[in-house]
PDB file of C-alpha atoms in Angstrom:
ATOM      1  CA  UNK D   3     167.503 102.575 189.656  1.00 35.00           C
ATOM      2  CA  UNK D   4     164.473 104.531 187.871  1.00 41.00           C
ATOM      3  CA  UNK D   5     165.304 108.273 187.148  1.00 45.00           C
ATOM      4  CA  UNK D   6     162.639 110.844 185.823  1.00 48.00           C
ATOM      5  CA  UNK D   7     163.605 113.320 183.844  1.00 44.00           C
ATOM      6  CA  UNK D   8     160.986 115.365 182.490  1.00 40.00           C
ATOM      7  CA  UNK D   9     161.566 118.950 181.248  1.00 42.00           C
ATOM      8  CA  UNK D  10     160.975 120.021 178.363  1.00 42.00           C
ATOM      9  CA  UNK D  11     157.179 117.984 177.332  1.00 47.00           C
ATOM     10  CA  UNK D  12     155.079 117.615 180.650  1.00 56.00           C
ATOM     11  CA  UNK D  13     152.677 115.821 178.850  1.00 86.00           C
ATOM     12  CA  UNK D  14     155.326 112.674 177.570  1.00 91.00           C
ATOM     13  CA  UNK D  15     157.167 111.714 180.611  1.00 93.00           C
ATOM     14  CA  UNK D  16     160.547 110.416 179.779  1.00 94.00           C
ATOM     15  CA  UNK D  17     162.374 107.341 182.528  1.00 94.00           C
ATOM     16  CA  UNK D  18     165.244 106.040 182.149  1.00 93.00           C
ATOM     17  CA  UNK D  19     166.606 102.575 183.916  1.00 91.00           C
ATOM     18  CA  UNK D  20     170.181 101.234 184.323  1.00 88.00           C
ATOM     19  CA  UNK D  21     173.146 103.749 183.789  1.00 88.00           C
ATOM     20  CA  UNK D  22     171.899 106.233 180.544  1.00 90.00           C
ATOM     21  CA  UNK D  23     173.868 109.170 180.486  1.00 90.00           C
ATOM     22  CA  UNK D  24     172.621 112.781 180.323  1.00 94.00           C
ATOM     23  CA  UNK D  25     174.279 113.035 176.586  1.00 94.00           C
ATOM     24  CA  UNK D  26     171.656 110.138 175.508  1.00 93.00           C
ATOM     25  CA  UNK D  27     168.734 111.167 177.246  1.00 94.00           C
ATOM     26  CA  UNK D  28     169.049 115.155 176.137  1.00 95.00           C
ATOM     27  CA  UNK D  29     169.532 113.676 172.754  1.00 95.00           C
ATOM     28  CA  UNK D  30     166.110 111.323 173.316  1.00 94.00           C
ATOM     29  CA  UNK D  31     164.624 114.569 174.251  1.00 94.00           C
ATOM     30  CA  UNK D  32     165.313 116.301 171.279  1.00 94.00           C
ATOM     31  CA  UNK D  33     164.202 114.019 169.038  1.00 94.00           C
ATOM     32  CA  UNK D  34     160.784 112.950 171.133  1.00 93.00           C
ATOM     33  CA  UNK D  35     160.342 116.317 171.073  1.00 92.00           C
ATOM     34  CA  UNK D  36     160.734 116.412 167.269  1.00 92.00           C
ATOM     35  CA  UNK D  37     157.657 114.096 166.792  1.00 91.00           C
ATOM     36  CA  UNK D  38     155.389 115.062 169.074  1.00 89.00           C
ATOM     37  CA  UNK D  39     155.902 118.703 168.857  1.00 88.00           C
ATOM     38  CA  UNK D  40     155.134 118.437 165.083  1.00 86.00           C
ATOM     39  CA  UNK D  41     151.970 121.355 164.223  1.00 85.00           C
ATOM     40  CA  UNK D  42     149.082 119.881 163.622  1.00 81.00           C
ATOM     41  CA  UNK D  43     149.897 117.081 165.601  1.00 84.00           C
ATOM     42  CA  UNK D  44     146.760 116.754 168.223  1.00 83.00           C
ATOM     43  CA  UNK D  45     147.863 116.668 172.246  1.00 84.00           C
ATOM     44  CA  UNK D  46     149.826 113.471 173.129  1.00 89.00           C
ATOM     45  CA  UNK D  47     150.553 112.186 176.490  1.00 91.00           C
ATOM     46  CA  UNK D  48     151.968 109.101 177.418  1.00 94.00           C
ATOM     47  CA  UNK D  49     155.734 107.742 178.229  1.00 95.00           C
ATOM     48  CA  UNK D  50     159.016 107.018 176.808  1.00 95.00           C
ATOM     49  CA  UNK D  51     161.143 104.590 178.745  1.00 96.00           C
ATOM     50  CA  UNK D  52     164.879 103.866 177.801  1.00 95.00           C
ATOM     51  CA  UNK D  53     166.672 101.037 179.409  1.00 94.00           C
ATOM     52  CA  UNK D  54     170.213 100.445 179.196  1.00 91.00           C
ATOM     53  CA  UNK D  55     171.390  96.441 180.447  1.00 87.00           C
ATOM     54  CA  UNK D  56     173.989  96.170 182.824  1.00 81.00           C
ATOM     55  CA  UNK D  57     174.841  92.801 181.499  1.00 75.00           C
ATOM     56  CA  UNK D  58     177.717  93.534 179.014  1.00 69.00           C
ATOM     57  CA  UNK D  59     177.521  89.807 177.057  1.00 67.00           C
ATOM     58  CA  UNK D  60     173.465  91.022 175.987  1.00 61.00           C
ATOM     59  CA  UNK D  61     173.363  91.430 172.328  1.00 65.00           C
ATOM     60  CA  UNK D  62     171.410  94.601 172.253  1.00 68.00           C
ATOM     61  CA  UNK D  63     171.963  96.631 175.575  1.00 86.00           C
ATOM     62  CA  UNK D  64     169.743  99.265 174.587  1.00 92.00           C
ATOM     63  CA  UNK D  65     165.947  99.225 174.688  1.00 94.00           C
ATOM     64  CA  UNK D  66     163.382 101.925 174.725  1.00 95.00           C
ATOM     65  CA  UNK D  67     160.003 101.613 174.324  1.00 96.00           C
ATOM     66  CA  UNK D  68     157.180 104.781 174.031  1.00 95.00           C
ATOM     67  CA  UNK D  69     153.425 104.490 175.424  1.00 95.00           C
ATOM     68  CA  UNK D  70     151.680 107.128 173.882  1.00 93.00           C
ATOM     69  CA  UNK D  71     147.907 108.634 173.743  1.00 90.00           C
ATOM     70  CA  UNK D  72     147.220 111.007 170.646  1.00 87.00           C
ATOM     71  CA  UNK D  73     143.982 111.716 170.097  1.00 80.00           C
ATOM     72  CA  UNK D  74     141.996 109.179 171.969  1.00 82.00           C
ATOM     73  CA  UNK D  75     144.330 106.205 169.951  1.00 86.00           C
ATOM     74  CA  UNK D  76     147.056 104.383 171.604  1.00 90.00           C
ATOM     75  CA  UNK D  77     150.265 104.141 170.201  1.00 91.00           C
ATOM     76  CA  UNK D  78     152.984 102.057 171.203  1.00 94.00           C
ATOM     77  CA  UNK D  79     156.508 101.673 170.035  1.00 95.00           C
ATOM     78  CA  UNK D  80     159.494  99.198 170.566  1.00 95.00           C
ATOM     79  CA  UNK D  81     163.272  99.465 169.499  1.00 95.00           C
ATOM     80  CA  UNK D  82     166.714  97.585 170.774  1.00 93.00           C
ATOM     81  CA  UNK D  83     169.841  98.493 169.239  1.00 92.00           C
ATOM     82  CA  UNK D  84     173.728  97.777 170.574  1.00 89.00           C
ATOM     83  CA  UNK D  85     173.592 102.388 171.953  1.00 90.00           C
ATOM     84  CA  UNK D  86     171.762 104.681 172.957  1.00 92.00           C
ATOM     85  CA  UNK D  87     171.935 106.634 170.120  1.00 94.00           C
ATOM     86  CA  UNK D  88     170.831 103.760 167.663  1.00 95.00           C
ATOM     87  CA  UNK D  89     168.189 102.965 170.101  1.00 95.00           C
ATOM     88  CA  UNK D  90     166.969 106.601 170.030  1.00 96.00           C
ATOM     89  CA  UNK D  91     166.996 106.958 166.253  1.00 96.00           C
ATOM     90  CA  UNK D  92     164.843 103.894 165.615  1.00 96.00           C
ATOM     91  CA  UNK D  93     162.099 104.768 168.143  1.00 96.00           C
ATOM     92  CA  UNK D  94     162.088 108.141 166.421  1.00 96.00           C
ATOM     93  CA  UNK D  95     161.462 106.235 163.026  1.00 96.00           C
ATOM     94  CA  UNK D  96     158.859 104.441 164.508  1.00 95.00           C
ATOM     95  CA  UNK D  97     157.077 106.882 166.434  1.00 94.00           C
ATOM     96  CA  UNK D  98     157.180 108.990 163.314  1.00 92.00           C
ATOM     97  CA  UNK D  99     155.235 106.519 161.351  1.00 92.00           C
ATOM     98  CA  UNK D 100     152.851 105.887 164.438  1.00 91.00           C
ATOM     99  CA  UNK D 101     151.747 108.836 165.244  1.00 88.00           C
ATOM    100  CA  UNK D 102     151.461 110.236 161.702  1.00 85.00           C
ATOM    101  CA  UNK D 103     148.763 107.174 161.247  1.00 84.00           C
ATOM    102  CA  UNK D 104     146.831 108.284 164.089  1.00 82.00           C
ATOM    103  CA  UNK D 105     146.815 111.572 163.232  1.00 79.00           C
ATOM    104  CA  UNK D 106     145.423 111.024 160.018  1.00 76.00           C
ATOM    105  CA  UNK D 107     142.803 108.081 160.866  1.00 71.00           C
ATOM    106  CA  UNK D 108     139.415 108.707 160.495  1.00 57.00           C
ATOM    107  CA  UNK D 109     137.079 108.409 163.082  1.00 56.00           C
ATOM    108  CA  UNK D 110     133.793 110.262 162.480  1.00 56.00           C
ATOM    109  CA  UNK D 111     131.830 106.926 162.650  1.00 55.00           C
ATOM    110  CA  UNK D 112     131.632 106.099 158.882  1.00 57.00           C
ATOM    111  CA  UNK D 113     133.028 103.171 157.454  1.00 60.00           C
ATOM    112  CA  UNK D 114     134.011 102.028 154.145  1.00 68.00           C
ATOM    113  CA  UNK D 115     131.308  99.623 152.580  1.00 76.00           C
ATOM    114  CA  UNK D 116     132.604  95.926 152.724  1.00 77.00           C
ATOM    115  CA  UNK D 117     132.667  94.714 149.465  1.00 76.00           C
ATOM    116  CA  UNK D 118     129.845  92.253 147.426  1.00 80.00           C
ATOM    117  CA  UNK D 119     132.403  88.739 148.366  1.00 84.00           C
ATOM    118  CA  UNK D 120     132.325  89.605 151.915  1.00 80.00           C
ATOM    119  CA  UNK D 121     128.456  90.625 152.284  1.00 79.00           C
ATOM    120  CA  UNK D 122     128.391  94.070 151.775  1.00 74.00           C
ATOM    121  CA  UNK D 123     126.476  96.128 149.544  1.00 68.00           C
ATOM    122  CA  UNK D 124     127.653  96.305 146.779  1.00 57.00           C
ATOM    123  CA  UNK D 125     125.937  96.563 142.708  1.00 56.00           C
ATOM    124  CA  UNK D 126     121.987  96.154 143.566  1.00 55.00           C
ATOM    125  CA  UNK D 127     120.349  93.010 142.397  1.00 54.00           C
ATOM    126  CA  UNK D 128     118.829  92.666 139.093  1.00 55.00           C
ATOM    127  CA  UNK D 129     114.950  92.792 139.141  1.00 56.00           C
ATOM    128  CA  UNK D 130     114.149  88.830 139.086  1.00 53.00           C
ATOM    129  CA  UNK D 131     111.158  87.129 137.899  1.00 56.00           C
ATOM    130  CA  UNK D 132     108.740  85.271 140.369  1.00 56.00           C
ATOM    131  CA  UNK D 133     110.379  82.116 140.917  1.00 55.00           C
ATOM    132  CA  UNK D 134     113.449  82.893 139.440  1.00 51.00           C
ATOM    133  CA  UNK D 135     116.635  81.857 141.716  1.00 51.00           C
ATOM    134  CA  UNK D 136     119.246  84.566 140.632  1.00 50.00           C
ATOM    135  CA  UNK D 137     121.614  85.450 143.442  1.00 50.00           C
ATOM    136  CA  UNK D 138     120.438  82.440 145.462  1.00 48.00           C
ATOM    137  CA  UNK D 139     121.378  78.245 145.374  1.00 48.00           C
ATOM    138  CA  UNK D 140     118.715  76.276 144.147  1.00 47.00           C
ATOM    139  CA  UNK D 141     118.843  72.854 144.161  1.00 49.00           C
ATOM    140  CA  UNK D 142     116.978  70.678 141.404  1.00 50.00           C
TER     141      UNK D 142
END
């Protein structure tokens, strides 16, 4: 059974599969809330989706993962831990570090210069004499 719950962040819908309980996804809330609702942050929309296993033998019966859209870049997380709480925790951690480096990416179409080993541009080439064969393989 899929519920929806979204209150708080239209924008980030948060669903929830198998049986979460409202103390887990009120606490998934708060803390989804705490990294996208960070100033300076730019808009973010996207998903969170928590899963709980019904099968009680699965090593980690918690899973969440977060599909998210800030600022034209897509940013996806993953966690599984044995609850919910663990679960929620470590997609915070990793959504924290996620969206911080798309934040802060650059993307006003300039790009670093590759450097001289991998064909870029990098110290200008001495002035050589006619017939000279610096910077190229010449072959007696």
């Amino acid at each position: 059974m899929t519920i929806d719950r979204a209150r708080a962040t239209p924008q980030v819908r948060l669903r929830c599969d198998g049986a979460v309980d409202e103390e887990t996804v009120a606490y998934a809330r708060t803390k989804i809330d705490a990294v996208i609702g960070r100033p300076g942050l730019p808009a973010v929309t996207g998903e969170v989706h928590i899963v709980r296993a019904a099968a009680p033998h699965a090593g980690h019966r918690w899973s969440a993962a977060a599909d998210l859209l800030i600022a034209g870049r897509h940013v996806v997380a993953v966690a599984e831990e044995a609850t919910g709480t663990e679960v929620v925790d470590r997609l915070q951690d990793r959504l924290r570090r996620r969206t911080d480096k798309a934040a802060h990416a650059r993307d006003d179409g300039t790009r670093t210069t590759a450097p001289p080993w991998r064909g870029g541009g990098g110290l200008p080439a001495p002035d050589a004499e006619p017939g000279s064969t610096t910077g190229h393989c010449a072959t007696p």
